[in-house]
Amino acid sequence: MKLIKFLCISIFAWSVFPSIASSQENIPIKEQKAQLKALLIQLDEVIECNDRYENQRLAKIDSLRSRMNAASKDSSEYYCDSLFTLFYGFQSDSALFYSKKGLEMSQLHNNQLMCAKSTLNRAKIYQMTGNYHACLTLLNKIDKNSLPIDFLVNMLSIYNGVYDALTSTTIDAELQSRYHNRAISYKDSILALDPDNIFVKCDRLLIDGDINSAVSLLQSFCDKLELTEPITGPAAYALSDVYRRQNITLQEKIYLAKSSISDLVNGNKEYMSLTRLALLLYEEADFKRAYSYTNKAIEDATYCRAKLRIEEIAPMVSIINMAYFRRMWMNYLYLGIGIVVV
């Protein structure tokens, strides 16, 4: 009887005071919305003064070039490698130039290790720009047995990226299955050499259908990072993609915003987070931000000469711009009508 009485009182309380239960349940949602609001304001400010971050990266490049010109020619391939790193994701053609220059200097000095590193750098650029055939041709020429473990992991990661991309772009089911299996084999090979590789570990969990473990893994990793750290960009983007699979849009937007801020403050111009965030905001009729974000994304992709990103963003730009200018026109129309009525 006591149990029945307790249940009756509980049901009565929930029916009479639903707002109490609802408000308790919505406290974390409110906090998340407040967090997203703050992140979007911060992202707007970063975009507004983005020239500063771009100039900081250019200053690092100029400084490194000056040191390279003053240093001994015997070390030029190492400077080329460092310049490649600074240009990668910033200016694709310059990154490609320094990968080729690095190979030339390495061959001149008979530096076999840096020959392999420069070739991997070039393959990485080909992968990023969608030149998959040329990328695989380069990788297949490398003597894998002579590579140190970190170089080998780098090579396997490029293979993995190529076959992941081919899996998502092919329309042939048989080819898609073949590419997918190749990608899985490269993921397993990477984890055998680098078991703490969080991105590949997460991919493997998702393939195995363990989405909760993937979220837990990435969440604990991302929440330890500062927004200014370069790794935050890809890590937060990876977590946003897991939330997208779960249709948890609020968390997806939070981590897309974090990823975007990290990318921009580090001068990275080859990204997808800002574009995807713009699309979500467009669907919520936040046309002003969607307009700002897509135009920033297409501007950066053009600067970087990231052809694949330009092709992905271009169809969105005209749609979002049209919605933004239509909203602006309607606002001016209502303002004009209000003035006339007054």
Short mmCIF file of C-alpha atoms in Angstrom, two decimals:
data_model
loop_
_atom_site.label_atom_id
_atom_site.label_comp_id
_atom_site.label_asym_id
_atom_site.label_seq_id
_atom_site.Cartn_x
_atom_site.Cartn_y
_atom_site.Cartn_z
CA MET A 1 0.00 0.00 0.00
CA LYS A 2 2.84 2.38 0.80
CA LEU A 3 4.37 1.75 -2.64
CA ILE A 4 1.02 2.39 -4.36
CA LYS A 5 0.53 5.56 -2.30
CA PHE A 6 4.04 6.76 -3.23
CA LEU A 7 3.43 6.13 -6.94
CA CYS A 8 0.09 7.94 -6.84
CA ILE A 9 1.66 10.97 -5.14
CA SER A 10 4.53 10.96 -7.66
CA ILE A 11 2.18 10.79 -10.64
CA PHE A 12 0.04 13.57 -9.15
CA ALA A 13 3.12 15.75 -8.58
CA TRP A 14 4.35 15.25 -12.15
CA SER A 15 0.91 16.04 -13.56
CA VAL A 16 0.28 19.10 -11.40
CA PHE A 17 3.85 20.44 -11.48
CA PRO A 18 5.20 19.41 -14.90
CA SER A 19 7.18 22.62 -15.19
CA ILE A 20 9.31 21.62 -12.18
CA ALA A 21 10.38 18.34 -13.78
CA SER A 22 10.80 20.00 -17.14
CA SER A 23 13.00 22.78 -15.81
CA GLN A 24 15.27 20.27 -14.03
CA GLU A 25 15.59 18.23 -17.20
CA ASN A 26 16.37 21.31 -19.31
CA ILE A 27 19.12 22.76 -17.11
CA PRO A 28 21.94 21.07 -19.11
CA ILE A 29 20.27 22.04 -22.40
CA LYS A 30 20.15 25.67 -21.26
CA GLU A 31 23.82 25.51 -20.33
CA GLN A 32 24.66 24.04 -23.72
CA LYS A 33 22.68 26.77 -25.50
CA ALA A 34 24.49 29.41 -23.45
CA GLN A 35 27.81 27.79 -24.31
CA LEU A 36 26.94 27.74 -28.02
CA LYS A 37 25.85 31.38 -27.89
CA ALA A 38 29.17 32.39 -26.30
CA LEU A 39 31.16 30.33 -28.81
CA LEU A 40 29.33 31.88 -31.78
CA ILE A 41 30.02 35.38 -30.44
CA GLN A 42 33.69 34.44 -30.04
CA LEU A 43 33.73 32.97 -33.57
CA ASP A 44 32.23 36.19 -34.97
CA GLU A 45 35.00 38.18 -33.29
CA VAL A 46 37.70 35.83 -34.63
CA ILE A 47 36.36 36.21 -38.18
CA GLU A 48 36.21 39.99 -37.80
CA CYS A 49 39.91 40.23 -36.91
CA ASN A 50 41.08 37.20 -38.90
CA ASP A 51 43.76 39.20 -40.74
CA ARG A 52 45.74 39.26 -37.50
CA TYR A 53 45.92 35.44 -37.36
CA GLU A 54 46.79 35.21 -41.04
CA ASN A 55 49.58 37.76 -40.57
CA GLN A 56 50.94 35.80 -37.59
CA ARG A 57 51.28 32.70 -39.75
CA LEU A 58 52.86 34.70 -42.57
CA ALA A 59 55.33 36.20 -40.09
CA LYS A 60 56.39 32.68 -39.02
CA ILE A 61 56.87 31.76 -42.68
CA ASP A 62 58.94 34.87 -43.41
CA SER A 63 61.09 34.26 -40.32
CA LEU A 64 61.74 30.65 -41.33
CA ARG A 65 62.59 31.65 -44.89
CA SER A 66 65.11 34.21 -43.58
CA ARG A 67 66.75 31.59 -41.37
CA MET A 68 66.84 29.16 -44.30
CA ASN A 69 68.58 31.73 -46.51
CA ALA A 70 71.16 32.43 -43.81
CA ALA A 71 71.78 28.76 -42.93
CA SER A 72 74.08 26.23 -44.51
CA LYS A 73 72.79 24.60 -47.70
CA ASP A 74 73.38 21.21 -46.06
CA SER A 75 70.32 21.76 -43.86
CA SER A 76 68.01 23.14 -46.60
CA GLU A 77 65.86 19.99 -46.81
CA TYR A 78 64.96 20.33 -43.12
CA TYR A 79 63.91 23.94 -43.63
CA CYS A 80 61.85 22.87 -46.64
CA ASP A 81 60.09 20.32 -44.46
CA SER A 82 59.30 22.95 -41.82
CA LEU A 83 58.05 25.37 -44.49
CA PHE A 84 55.88 22.62 -45.94
CA THR A 85 54.28 22.18 -42.50
CA LEU A 86 53.55 25.92 -42.24
CA PHE A 87 52.10 26.09 -45.75
CA TYR A 88 50.06 22.88 -45.48
CA GLY A 89 46.41 23.84 -45.01
CA PHE A 90 47.34 27.46 -45.71
CA GLN A 91 48.61 27.67 -49.32
CA SER A 92 48.54 24.37 -51.19
CA ASP A 93 50.71 25.44 -54.12
CA SER A 94 53.48 26.70 -51.81
CA ALA A 95 53.27 23.51 -49.74
CA LEU A 96 53.64 21.49 -52.95
CA PHE A 97 56.61 23.66 -53.99
CA TYR A 98 58.47 23.01 -50.72
CA SER A 99 57.74 19.28 -50.84
CA LYS A 100 59.36 19.17 -54.29
CA LYS A 101 62.21 21.47 -53.21
CA GLY A 102 62.80 19.31 -50.16
CA LEU A 103 63.06 16.19 -52.32
CA GLU A 104 65.49 17.95 -54.66
CA MET A 105 67.75 19.02 -51.77
CA SER A 106 67.50 15.60 -50.11
CA GLN A 107 68.58 13.86 -53.31
CA LEU A 108 71.42 16.35 -53.73
CA HIS A 109 72.70 15.56 -50.22
CA ASN A 110 71.91 11.84 -50.53
CA ASN A 111 69.64 12.09 -47.48
CA GLN A 112 67.42 9.03 -47.97
CA LEU A 113 65.33 9.63 -44.87
CA MET A 114 64.39 13.16 -45.95
CA CYS A 115 63.79 11.90 -49.52
CA ALA A 116 61.07 9.68 -48.06
CA LYS A 117 59.72 12.51 -45.87
CA SER A 118 59.52 14.93 -48.82
CA THR A 119 57.75 12.29 -50.92
CA LEU A 120 55.25 11.74 -48.11
CA ASN A 121 54.68 15.50 -47.90
CA ARG A 122 53.95 15.63 -51.62
CA ALA A 123 51.58 12.65 -51.37
CA LYS A 124 49.81 14.41 -48.48
CA ILE A 125 49.17 17.47 -50.67
CA TYR A 126 47.87 15.28 -53.49
CA GLN A 127 45.53 13.58 -51.03
CA MET A 128 44.22 16.90 -49.69
CA THR A 129 43.60 18.30 -53.19
CA GLY A 130 41.88 15.12 -54.43
CA ASN A 131 44.63 13.94 -56.78
CA TYR A 132 44.29 10.38 -55.48
CA HIS A 133 45.88 8.53 -58.40
CA ALA A 134 49.07 10.61 -58.21
CA CYS A 135 49.07 10.23 -54.42
CA LEU A 136 48.89 6.42 -54.56
CA THR A 137 51.53 6.32 -57.31
CA LEU A 138 53.96 8.22 -55.07
CA LEU A 139 53.21 6.13 -52.00
CA ASN A 140 53.68 2.86 -53.88
CA LYS A 141 57.21 3.93 -54.86
CA ILE A 142 58.38 4.35 -51.26
CA ASP A 143 60.44 1.56 -49.73
CA LYS A 144 58.30 0.85 -46.65
CA ASN A 145 60.93 -1.37 -45.03
CA SER A 146 63.36 1.55 -44.72
CA LEU A 147 60.95 3.89 -42.91
CA PRO A 148 61.04 4.64 -39.17
CA ILE A 149 57.77 4.00 -37.35
CA ASP A 150 56.53 7.62 -37.34
CA PHE A 151 57.11 7.91 -41.10
CA LEU A 152 55.36 4.59 -41.65
CA VAL A 153 52.35 5.71 -39.60
CA ASN A 154 52.28 8.91 -41.66
CA MET A 155 52.28 6.89 -44.89
CA LEU A 156 49.55 4.53 -43.67
CA SER A 157 47.46 7.54 -42.61
CA ILE A 158 47.66 8.98 -46.12
CA TYR A 159 46.64 5.62 -47.61
CA ASN A 160 43.76 5.49 -45.12
CA GLY A 161 42.64 9.03 -46.03
CA VAL A 162 42.69 8.26 -49.74
CA TYR A 163 40.62 5.08 -49.41
CA ASP A 164 38.18 6.75 -47.00
CA ALA A 165 37.68 9.51 -49.60
CA LEU A 166 37.27 7.01 -52.43
CA THR A 167 34.74 5.05 -50.36
CA SER A 168 32.58 8.15 -49.87
CA THR A 169 32.77 9.38 -53.48
CA THR A 170 32.37 6.26 -55.63
CA ILE A 171 28.90 5.24 -56.86
CA ASP A 172 29.93 1.65 -57.66
CA ALA A 173 28.87 -0.60 -54.75
CA GLU A 174 31.54 -3.21 -55.48
CA LEU A 175 34.30 -0.59 -55.61
CA GLN A 176 32.93 1.08 -52.49
CA SER A 177 33.14 -2.20 -50.57
CA ARG A 178 36.69 -2.80 -51.83
CA TYR A 179 37.84 0.72 -50.88
CA HIS A 180 36.13 0.45 -47.49
CA ASN A 181 37.93 -2.82 -46.72
CA ARG A 182 41.25 -1.32 -47.78
CA ALA A 183 40.66 1.65 -45.46
CA ILE A 184 39.87 -0.69 -42.57
CA SER A 185 43.08 -2.66 -43.17
CA TYR A 186 45.11 0.57 -43.07
CA LYS A 187 43.36 1.65 -39.85
CA ASP A 188 44.27 -1.67 -38.24
CA SER A 189 47.86 -1.32 -39.42
CA ILE A 190 48.08 2.19 -37.94
CA LEU A 191 46.71 1.03 -34.58
CA ALA A 192 49.18 -1.86 -34.52
CA LEU A 193 52.02 0.68 -34.71
CA ASP A 194 50.36 3.58 -32.89
CA PRO A 195 47.69 2.20 -30.52
CA ASP A 196 47.10 5.64 -28.95
CA ASN A 197 46.10 7.27 -32.25
CA ILE A 198 42.82 8.74 -31.06
CA PHE A 199 41.40 9.61 -34.48
CA VAL A 200 41.93 6.16 -35.99
CA LYS A 201 40.81 4.49 -32.76
CA CYS A 202 37.58 6.50 -32.94
CA ASP A 203 37.07 5.57 -36.61
CA ARG A 204 37.52 1.91 -35.72
CA LEU A 205 34.95 2.14 -32.92
CA LEU A 206 32.45 3.73 -35.30
CA ILE A 207 33.01 0.99 -37.88
CA ASP A 208 32.39 -1.58 -35.13
CA GLY A 209 29.15 0.23 -34.20
CA ASP A 210 30.37 1.32 -30.74
CA ILE A 211 29.32 4.95 -31.09
CA ASN A 212 29.08 5.58 -27.32
CA SER A 213 32.73 4.60 -26.77
CA ALA A 214 33.72 6.84 -29.70
CA VAL A 215 31.91 9.79 -28.11
CA SER A 216 33.45 9.10 -24.70
CA LEU A 217 36.94 8.82 -26.17
CA LEU A 218 36.77 12.02 -28.21
CA GLN A 219 34.86 13.96 -25.54
CA SER A 220 37.48 13.32 -22.85
CA PHE A 221 40.24 14.24 -25.32
CA CYS A 222 38.60 17.42 -26.67
CA ASP A 223 37.58 18.80 -23.31
CA LYS A 224 41.24 18.88 -22.18
CA LEU A 225 42.27 21.03 -25.15
CA GLU A 226 42.47 24.81 -25.40
CA LEU A 227 40.76 26.46 -28.37
CA THR A 228 44.08 27.91 -29.49
CA GLU A 229 45.74 24.49 -29.88
CA PRO A 230 46.04 23.37 -33.53
CA ILE A 231 44.88 19.83 -32.68
CA THR A 232 41.56 21.20 -31.38
CA GLY A 233 40.38 21.88 -34.95
CA PRO A 234 40.43 18.28 -36.24
CA ALA A 235 39.56 16.78 -32.84
CA ALA A 236 36.46 18.92 -32.30
CA TYR A 237 35.42 18.37 -35.92
CA ALA A 238 35.69 14.59 -35.46
CA LEU A 239 33.52 14.78 -32.34
CA SER A 240 30.96 16.98 -34.11
CA ASP A 241 30.72 14.34 -36.82
CA VAL A 242 29.92 11.67 -34.24
CA TYR A 243 27.19 13.88 -32.79
CA ARG A 244 25.87 14.41 -36.33
CA ARG A 245 25.49 10.64 -36.68
CA GLN A 246 23.49 10.64 -33.43
CA ASN A 247 21.35 13.62 -34.55
CA ILE A 248 22.43 15.59 -31.46
CA THR A 249 22.51 18.90 -33.30
CA LEU A 250 23.20 21.20 -30.35
CA GLN A 251 26.38 19.36 -29.40
CA GLU A 252 27.32 19.11 -33.07
CA LYS A 253 27.15 22.90 -33.37
CA ILE A 254 29.14 23.44 -30.17
CA TYR A 255 32.05 21.35 -31.43
CA LEU A 256 31.84 22.75 -34.95
CA ALA A 257 32.17 26.22 -33.41
CA LYS A 258 35.17 25.09 -31.33
CA SER A 259 36.78 23.52 -34.38
CA SER A 260 36.19 26.66 -36.45
CA ILE A 261 37.72 28.95 -33.83
CA SER A 262 40.80 26.72 -33.55
CA ASP A 263 41.22 26.53 -37.33
CA LEU A 264 40.97 30.29 -37.78
CA VAL A 265 43.19 31.40 -34.89
CA ASN A 266 45.88 29.01 -36.17
CA GLY A 267 45.64 30.44 -39.69
CA ASN A 268 44.32 27.21 -41.19
CA LYS A 269 42.40 27.76 -44.43
CA GLU A 270 41.58 24.18 -45.41
CA TYR A 271 38.65 23.05 -43.25
CA MET A 272 35.04 21.88 -43.29
CA SER A 273 33.80 22.84 -39.81
CA LEU A 274 32.82 26.45 -40.59
CA THR A 275 30.96 25.37 -43.72
CA ARG A 276 28.99 22.68 -41.94
CA LEU A 277 28.18 25.09 -39.09
CA ALA A 278 26.94 27.64 -41.62
CA LEU A 279 24.61 25.07 -43.14
CA LEU A 280 23.12 24.19 -39.73
CA LEU A 281 22.58 27.88 -38.92
CA TYR A 282 21.00 28.42 -42.33
CA GLU A 283 18.52 25.63 -41.56
CA GLU A 284 17.66 27.50 -38.35
CA ALA A 285 17.16 30.75 -40.33
CA ASP A 286 20.25 32.44 -38.84
CA PHE A 287 20.98 33.84 -42.29
CA LYS A 288 23.35 36.58 -41.14
CA ARG A 289 25.84 34.15 -39.60
CA ALA A 290 25.33 31.56 -42.35
CA TYR A 291 26.17 34.27 -44.90
CA SER A 292 29.25 35.41 -42.98
CA TYR A 293 30.56 31.88 -42.41
CA THR A 294 30.08 30.56 -45.96
CA ASN A 295 31.71 33.61 -47.49
CA LYS A 296 34.65 33.29 -45.10
CA ALA A 297 34.94 29.58 -45.96
CA ILE A 298 34.93 30.15 -49.74
CA GLU A 299 37.41 33.01 -49.34
CA ASP A 300 39.80 30.77 -47.37
CA ALA A 301 39.38 27.79 -49.71
CA THR A 302 40.18 30.04 -52.69
CA TYR A 303 43.24 31.49 -50.90
CA CYS A 304 44.44 27.98 -50.06
CA ARG A 305 43.60 26.73 -53.57
CA ALA A 306 41.71 23.84 -52.00
CA LYS A 307 39.77 22.76 -55.08
CA LEU A 308 37.71 20.08 -53.34
CA ARG A 309 36.58 22.50 -50.65
CA ILE A 310 35.64 25.12 -53.25
CA GLU A 311 33.52 22.54 -55.09
CA GLU A 312 31.80 21.56 -51.83
CA ILE A 313 31.11 25.12 -50.69
CA ALA A 314 30.19 26.83 -53.99
CA PRO A 315 26.62 25.44 -54.31
CA MET A 316 25.84 26.56 -50.74
CA VAL A 317 27.09 30.11 -51.23
CA SER A 318 24.48 31.19 -53.78
CA ILE A 319 21.61 29.62 -51.78
CA ILE A 320 22.64 31.16 -48.46
CA ASN A 321 23.47 34.54 -50.01
CA MET A 322 20.05 34.64 -51.66
CA ALA A 323 18.32 33.88 -48.34
CA TYR A 324 20.41 36.51 -46.54
CA PHE A 325 19.72 39.28 -49.06
CA ARG A 326 16.03 38.34 -49.17
CA ARG A 327 15.88 38.72 -45.39
CA MET A 328 17.70 42.07 -45.60
CA TRP A 329 15.31 43.27 -48.30
CA MET A 330 12.29 42.26 -46.20
CA ASN A 331 13.71 44.07 -43.16
CA TYR A 332 14.16 47.28 -45.18
CA LEU A 333 10.66 46.87 -46.61
CA TYR A 334 9.10 46.52 -43.14
CA LEU A 335 11.14 49.49 -41.92
CA GLY A 336 9.90 51.58 -44.84
CA ILE A 337 6.30 50.58 -44.21
CA GLY A 338 6.70 51.43 -40.52
CA ILE A 339 8.06 54.90 -41.33
CA VAL A 340 5.20 55.59 -43.75
CA VAL A 341 2.57 54.46 -41.21
CA VAL A 342 4.09 56.62 -38.47
#
